[in-house]
One Martini backbone bead per residue (centre of mass of N, CA, C, O) as a GRO file, in nm:
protein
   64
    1UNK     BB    1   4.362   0.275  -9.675
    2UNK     BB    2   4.116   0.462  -9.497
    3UNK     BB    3   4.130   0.672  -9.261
    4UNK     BB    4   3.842   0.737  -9.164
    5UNK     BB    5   3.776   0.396  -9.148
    6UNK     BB    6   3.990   0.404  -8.889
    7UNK     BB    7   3.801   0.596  -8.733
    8UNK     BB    8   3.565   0.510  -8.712
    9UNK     BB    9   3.585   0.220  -8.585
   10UNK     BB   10   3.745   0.326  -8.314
   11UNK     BB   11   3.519   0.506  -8.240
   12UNK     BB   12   3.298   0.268  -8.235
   13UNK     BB   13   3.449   0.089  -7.991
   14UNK     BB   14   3.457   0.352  -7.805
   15UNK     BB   15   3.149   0.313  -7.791
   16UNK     BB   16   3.117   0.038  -7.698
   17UNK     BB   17   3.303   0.045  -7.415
   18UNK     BB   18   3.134   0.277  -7.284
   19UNK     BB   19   2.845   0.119  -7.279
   20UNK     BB   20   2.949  -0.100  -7.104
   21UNK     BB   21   3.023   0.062  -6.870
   22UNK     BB   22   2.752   0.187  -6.807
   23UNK     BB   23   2.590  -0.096  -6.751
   24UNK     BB   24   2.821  -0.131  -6.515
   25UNK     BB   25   2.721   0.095  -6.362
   26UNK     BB   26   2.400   0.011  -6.320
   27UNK     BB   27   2.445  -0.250  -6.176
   28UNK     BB   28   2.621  -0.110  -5.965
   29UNK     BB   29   2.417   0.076  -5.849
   30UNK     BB   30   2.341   0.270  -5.552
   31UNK     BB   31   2.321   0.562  -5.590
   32UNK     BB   32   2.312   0.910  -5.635
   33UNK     BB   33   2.391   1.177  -5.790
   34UNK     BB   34   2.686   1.075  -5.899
   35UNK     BB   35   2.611   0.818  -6.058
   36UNK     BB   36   2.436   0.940  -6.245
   37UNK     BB   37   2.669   1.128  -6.360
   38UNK     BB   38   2.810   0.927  -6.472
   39UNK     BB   39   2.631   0.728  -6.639
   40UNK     BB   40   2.559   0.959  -6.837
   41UNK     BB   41   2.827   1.006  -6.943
   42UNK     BB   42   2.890   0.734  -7.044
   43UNK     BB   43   2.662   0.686  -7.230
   44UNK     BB   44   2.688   0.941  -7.391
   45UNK     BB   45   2.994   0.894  -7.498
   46UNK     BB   46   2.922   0.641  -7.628
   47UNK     BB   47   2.678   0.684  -7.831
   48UNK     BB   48   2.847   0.941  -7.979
   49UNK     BB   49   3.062   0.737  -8.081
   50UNK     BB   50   2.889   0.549  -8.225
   51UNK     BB   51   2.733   0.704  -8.426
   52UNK     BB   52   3.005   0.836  -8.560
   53UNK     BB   53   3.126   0.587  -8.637
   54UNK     BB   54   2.916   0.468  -8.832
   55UNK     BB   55   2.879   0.719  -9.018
   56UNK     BB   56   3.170   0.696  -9.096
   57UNK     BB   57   3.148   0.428  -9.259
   58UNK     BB   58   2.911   0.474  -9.436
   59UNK     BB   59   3.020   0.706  -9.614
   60UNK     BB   60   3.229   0.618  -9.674
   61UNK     BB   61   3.433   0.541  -9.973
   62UNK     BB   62   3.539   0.317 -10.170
   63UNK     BB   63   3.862   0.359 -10.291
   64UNK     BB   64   4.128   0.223 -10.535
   0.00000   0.00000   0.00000
């Protein structure tokens, strides 16, 4: 197994659990400046590592 393509895949899930985490912090928004601070930081570090997980699955190549 490719180590980069295992590092990619938790990457993406950890990118996949950011984005779900920030969604649930959308819909319990209560309002005030701190949690808009909050929403964007863990939406961006989910993005941030989703694109990042794919990115690098997609590049790496089988090789056996």
């Amino acid at each position: 197994m490719n180590l980069k393509r295992i590092f990619g895949g938790l990457l993406t899930v950890l990118g996949i659990g950011s984005l779900i985490y920030a969604a649930v912090l959308f819909v319990n928004n209560m309002g005030g400046a701190n949690s808009v601070k909050i929403l964007l930081t863990w939406g961006g570090l989910g993005l941030l590592f989703f694109v990042s997980g794919i990115s690098l699955v997609r590049t790496t190549k089988d090789e056996s």
